[in-house]
Tab-separated table of C-alpha atoms in Angstrom:
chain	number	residue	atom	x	y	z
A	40	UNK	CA	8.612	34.410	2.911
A	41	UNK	CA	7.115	37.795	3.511
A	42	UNK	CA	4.362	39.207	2.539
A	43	UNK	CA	5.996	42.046	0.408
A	44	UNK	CA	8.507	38.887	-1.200
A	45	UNK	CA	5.395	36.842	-2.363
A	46	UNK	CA	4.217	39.983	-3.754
A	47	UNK	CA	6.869	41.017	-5.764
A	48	UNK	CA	6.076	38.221	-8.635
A	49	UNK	CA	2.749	39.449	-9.164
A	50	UNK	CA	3.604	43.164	-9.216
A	51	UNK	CA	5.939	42.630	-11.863
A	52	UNK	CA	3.283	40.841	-14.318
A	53	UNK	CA	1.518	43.699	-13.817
A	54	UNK	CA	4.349	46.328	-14.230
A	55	UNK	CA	5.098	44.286	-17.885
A	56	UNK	CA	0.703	43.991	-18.820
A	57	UNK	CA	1.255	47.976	-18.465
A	58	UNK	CA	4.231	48.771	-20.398
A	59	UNK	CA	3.181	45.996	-23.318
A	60	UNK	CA	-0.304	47.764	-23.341
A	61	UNK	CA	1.448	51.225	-24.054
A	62	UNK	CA	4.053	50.084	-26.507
A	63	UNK	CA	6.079	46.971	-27.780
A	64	UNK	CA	9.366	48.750	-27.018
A	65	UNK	CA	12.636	46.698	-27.146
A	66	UNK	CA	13.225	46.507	-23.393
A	67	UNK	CA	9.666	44.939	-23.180
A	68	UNK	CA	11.052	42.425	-25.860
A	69	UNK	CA	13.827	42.274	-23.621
A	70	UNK	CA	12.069	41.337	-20.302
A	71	UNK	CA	9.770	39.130	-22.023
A	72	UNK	CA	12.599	36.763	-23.617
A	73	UNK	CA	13.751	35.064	-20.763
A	74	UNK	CA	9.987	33.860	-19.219
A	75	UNK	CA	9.080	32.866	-22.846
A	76	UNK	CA	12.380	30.786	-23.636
A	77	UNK	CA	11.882	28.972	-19.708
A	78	UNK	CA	8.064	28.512	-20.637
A	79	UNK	CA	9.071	26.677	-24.463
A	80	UNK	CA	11.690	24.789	-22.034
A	81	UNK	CA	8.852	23.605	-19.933
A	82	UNK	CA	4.841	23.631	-20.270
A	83	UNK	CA	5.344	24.027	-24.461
A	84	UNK	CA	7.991	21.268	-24.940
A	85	UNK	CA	5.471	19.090	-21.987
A	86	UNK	CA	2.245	19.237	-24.320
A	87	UNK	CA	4.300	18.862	-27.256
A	88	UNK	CA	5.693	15.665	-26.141
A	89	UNK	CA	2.526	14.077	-25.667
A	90	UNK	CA	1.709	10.987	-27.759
A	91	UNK	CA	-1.302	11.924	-29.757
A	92	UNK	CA	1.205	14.660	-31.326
A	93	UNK	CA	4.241	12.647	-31.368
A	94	UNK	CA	2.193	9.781	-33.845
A	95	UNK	CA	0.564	12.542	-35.824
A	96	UNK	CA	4.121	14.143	-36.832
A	97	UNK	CA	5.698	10.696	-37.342
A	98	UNK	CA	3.043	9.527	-39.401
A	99	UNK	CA	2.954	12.593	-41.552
A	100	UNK	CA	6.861	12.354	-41.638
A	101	UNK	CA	6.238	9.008	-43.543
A	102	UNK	CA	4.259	10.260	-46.134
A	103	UNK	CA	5.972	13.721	-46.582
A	104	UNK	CA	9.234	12.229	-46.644
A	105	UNK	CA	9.471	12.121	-49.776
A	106	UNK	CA	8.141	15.220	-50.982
A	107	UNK	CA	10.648	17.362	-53.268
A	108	UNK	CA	9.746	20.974	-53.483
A	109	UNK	CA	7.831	20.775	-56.213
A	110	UNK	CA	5.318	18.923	-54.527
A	111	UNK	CA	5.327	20.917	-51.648
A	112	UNK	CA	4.670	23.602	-53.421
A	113	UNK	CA	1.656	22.556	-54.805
A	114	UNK	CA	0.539	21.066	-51.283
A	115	UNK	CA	0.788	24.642	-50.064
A	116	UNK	CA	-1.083	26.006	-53.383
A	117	UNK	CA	-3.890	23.612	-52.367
A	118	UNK	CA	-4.257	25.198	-49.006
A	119	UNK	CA	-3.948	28.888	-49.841
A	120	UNK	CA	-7.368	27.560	-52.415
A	121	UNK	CA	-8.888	25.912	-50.111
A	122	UNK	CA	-8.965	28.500	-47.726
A	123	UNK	CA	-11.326	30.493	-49.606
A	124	UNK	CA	-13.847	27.363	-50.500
A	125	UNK	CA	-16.429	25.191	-49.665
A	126	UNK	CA	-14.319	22.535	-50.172
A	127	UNK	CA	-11.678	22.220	-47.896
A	128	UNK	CA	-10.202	18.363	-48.162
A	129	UNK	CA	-6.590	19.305	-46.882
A	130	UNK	CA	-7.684	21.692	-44.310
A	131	UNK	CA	-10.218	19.210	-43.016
A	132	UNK	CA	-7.740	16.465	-42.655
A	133	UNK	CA	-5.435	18.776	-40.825
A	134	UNK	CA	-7.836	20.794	-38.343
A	135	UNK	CA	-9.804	17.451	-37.890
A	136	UNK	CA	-6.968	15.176	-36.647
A	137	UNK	CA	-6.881	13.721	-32.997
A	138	UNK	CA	-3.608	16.244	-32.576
A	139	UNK	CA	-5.355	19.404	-33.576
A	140	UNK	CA	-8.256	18.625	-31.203
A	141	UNK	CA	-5.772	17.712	-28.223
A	142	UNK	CA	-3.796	21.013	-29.125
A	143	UNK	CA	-7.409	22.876	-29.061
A	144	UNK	CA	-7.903	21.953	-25.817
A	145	UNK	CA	-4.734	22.705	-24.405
A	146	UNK	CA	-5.489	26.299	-25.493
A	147	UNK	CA	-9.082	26.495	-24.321
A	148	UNK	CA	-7.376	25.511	-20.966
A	149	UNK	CA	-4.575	28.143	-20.743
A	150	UNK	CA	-7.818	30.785	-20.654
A	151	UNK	CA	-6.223	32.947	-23.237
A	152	UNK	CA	-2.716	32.807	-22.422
A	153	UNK	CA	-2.236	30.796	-25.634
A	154	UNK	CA	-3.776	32.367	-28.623
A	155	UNK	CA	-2.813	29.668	-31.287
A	156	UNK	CA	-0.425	26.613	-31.506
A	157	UNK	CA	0.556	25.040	-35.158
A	158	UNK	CA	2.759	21.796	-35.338
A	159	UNK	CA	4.685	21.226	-38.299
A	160	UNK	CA	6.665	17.895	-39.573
A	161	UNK	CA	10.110	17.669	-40.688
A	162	UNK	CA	9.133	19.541	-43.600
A	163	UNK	CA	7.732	22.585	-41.833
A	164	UNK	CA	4.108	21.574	-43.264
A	165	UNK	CA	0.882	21.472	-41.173
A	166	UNK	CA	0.294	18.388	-39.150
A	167	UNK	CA	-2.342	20.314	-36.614
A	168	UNK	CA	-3.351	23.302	-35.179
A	169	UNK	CA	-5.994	25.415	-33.770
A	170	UNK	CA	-6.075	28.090	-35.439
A	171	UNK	CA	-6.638	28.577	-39.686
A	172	UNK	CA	-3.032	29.077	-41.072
A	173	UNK	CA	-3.050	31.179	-44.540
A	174	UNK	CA	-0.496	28.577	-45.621
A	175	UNK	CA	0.431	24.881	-45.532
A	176	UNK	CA	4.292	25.412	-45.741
A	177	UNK	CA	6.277	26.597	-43.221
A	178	UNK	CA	9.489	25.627	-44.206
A	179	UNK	CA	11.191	29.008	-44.747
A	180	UNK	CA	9.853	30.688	-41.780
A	181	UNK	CA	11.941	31.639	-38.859
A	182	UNK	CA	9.542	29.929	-36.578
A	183	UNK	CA	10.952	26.339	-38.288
A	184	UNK	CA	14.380	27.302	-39.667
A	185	UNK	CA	15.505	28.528	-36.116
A	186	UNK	CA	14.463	25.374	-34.604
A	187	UNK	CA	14.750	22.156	-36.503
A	188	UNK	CA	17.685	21.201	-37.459
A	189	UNK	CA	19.330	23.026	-34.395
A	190	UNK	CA	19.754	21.465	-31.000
A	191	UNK	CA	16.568	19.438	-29.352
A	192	UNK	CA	16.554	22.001	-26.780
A	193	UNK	CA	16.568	24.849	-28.991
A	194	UNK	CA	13.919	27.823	-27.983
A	195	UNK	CA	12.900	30.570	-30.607
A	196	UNK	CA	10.935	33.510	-29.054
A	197	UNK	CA	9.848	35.350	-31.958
A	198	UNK	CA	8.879	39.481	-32.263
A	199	UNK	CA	6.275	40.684	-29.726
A	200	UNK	CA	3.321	41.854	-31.928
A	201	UNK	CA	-0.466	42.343	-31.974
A	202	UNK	CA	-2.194	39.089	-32.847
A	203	UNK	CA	-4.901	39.789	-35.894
A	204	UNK	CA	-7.476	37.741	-34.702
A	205	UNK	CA	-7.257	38.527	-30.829
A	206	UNK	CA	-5.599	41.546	-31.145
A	207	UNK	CA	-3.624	40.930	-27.794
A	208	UNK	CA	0.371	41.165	-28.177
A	209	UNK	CA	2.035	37.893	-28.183
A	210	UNK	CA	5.264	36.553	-29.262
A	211	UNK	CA	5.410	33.036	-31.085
A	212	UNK	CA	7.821	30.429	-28.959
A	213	UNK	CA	9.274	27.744	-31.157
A	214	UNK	CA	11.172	24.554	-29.943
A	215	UNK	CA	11.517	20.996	-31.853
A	216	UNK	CA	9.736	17.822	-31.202
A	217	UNK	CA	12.230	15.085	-30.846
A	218	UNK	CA	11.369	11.513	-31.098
A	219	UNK	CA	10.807	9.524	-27.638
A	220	UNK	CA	13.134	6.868	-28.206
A	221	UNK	CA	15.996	8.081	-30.252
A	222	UNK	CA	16.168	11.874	-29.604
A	223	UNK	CA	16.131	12.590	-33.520
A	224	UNK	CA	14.207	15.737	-34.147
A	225	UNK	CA	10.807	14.996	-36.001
A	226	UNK	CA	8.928	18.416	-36.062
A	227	UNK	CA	8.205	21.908	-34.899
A	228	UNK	CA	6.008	23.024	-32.445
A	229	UNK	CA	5.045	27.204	-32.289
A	230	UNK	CA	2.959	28.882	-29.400
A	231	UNK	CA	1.138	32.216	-29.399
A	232	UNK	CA	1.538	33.389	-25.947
A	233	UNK	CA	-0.393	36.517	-25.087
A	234	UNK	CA	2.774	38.122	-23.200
A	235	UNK	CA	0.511	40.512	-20.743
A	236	UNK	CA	-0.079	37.346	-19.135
A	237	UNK	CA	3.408	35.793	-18.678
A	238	UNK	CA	4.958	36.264	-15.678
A	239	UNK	CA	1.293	35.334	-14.324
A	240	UNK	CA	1.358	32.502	-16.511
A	241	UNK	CA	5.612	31.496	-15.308
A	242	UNK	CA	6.795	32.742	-11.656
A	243	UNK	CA	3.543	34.455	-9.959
A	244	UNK	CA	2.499	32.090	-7.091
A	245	UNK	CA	-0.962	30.332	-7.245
């Protein structure tokens, strides 16, 4: 390989950091889709699959199985209070888990290329996450609808915009959490990725 062919790669993160800095245009959603579906295909779906998340959803999935919307409802009710207090019982047992401090992390690692990652179980509620959610359901979202329920290898690259809390532009990538053994789908797993850095982050060359 030359060195102007081992280049190319890196010129082109930099070509899409520049035009995502000016403006979220739709050919910048455009380039970006393809890198973000092939990195939920690979690193999201890898970290997702790992076993302290896979018996944190399925042992939620147990409880919550049974949950009618009603109850859900006030589940998510619960949250949206808690956020605002002292007391934060639900939260806690959410943020506290051995899941959420694997998926924590797993973001400190990526060096900001990941700006938050929420699992949900089969209900689209919280199971962990790194980052505070406003709400405990996520049931009618895109984010969940698009994926469970739709083929295990299913990829949903969501709207480039300008993350509140770190201001960079991400998009959130989606895909389902399958069970090990059976294939069954069991959850939802969704990504901020900070998109300046993604073709650093997918083809560039170490």
């Amino acid at each position: 390989m030359s060195f102007y062919s081992a280049l190319r790669p890196k010129v082109a993160a930099l070509c899409l950091a520049a035009v995502l800095a000016m403006s979220v245009a739709p050919q910048a959603q455009d380039d970006a889709t393809a890198p973000l579906t092939a990195l939920g295909k690979g690193d999201i779906t890898a970290f997702a699959d790992e076993p302290v998340v896979i018996a944190a959803i399925m042992a939620q999935n147990v409880i919550t199985n049974g949950y009618d919307q009603d109850k859900i409802d006030a589940l998510d009710r619960q949250w949206r209070a808690e956020v605002g207090s002292s007391k934060r019982p639900l939260i806690e047992a959410t943020t506290g888990n051995g899941a959420s401090t694997f998926l924590v992390d797993v973001q400190k690692a990526s060096l900001g290329r990941y700006t938050e990652i929420l699992v949900m179980d089969a209900k689209g509620l919280n199971v962990a996450q790194t980052i505070l959610t406003s709400d405990y359901w996520h049931g009618d979202e895109d984010n969940f609808t698009a994926t469970f329920g739709a083929t295990a290898d299913a990829v949903h690259v969501g709207k480039i915009g300008r993350n509140v809390r770190s201001q960079a532009l991400q998009s959130q990538v989606s895909v389902p959490v399958t069970h090990p053994v059976s294939g069954a789908l069991i959850g939802v797993i969704t990504v901020g990725v900070d998109v300046s850095m993604l073709y650093l982050l997918v083809v560039a060359p170490g």
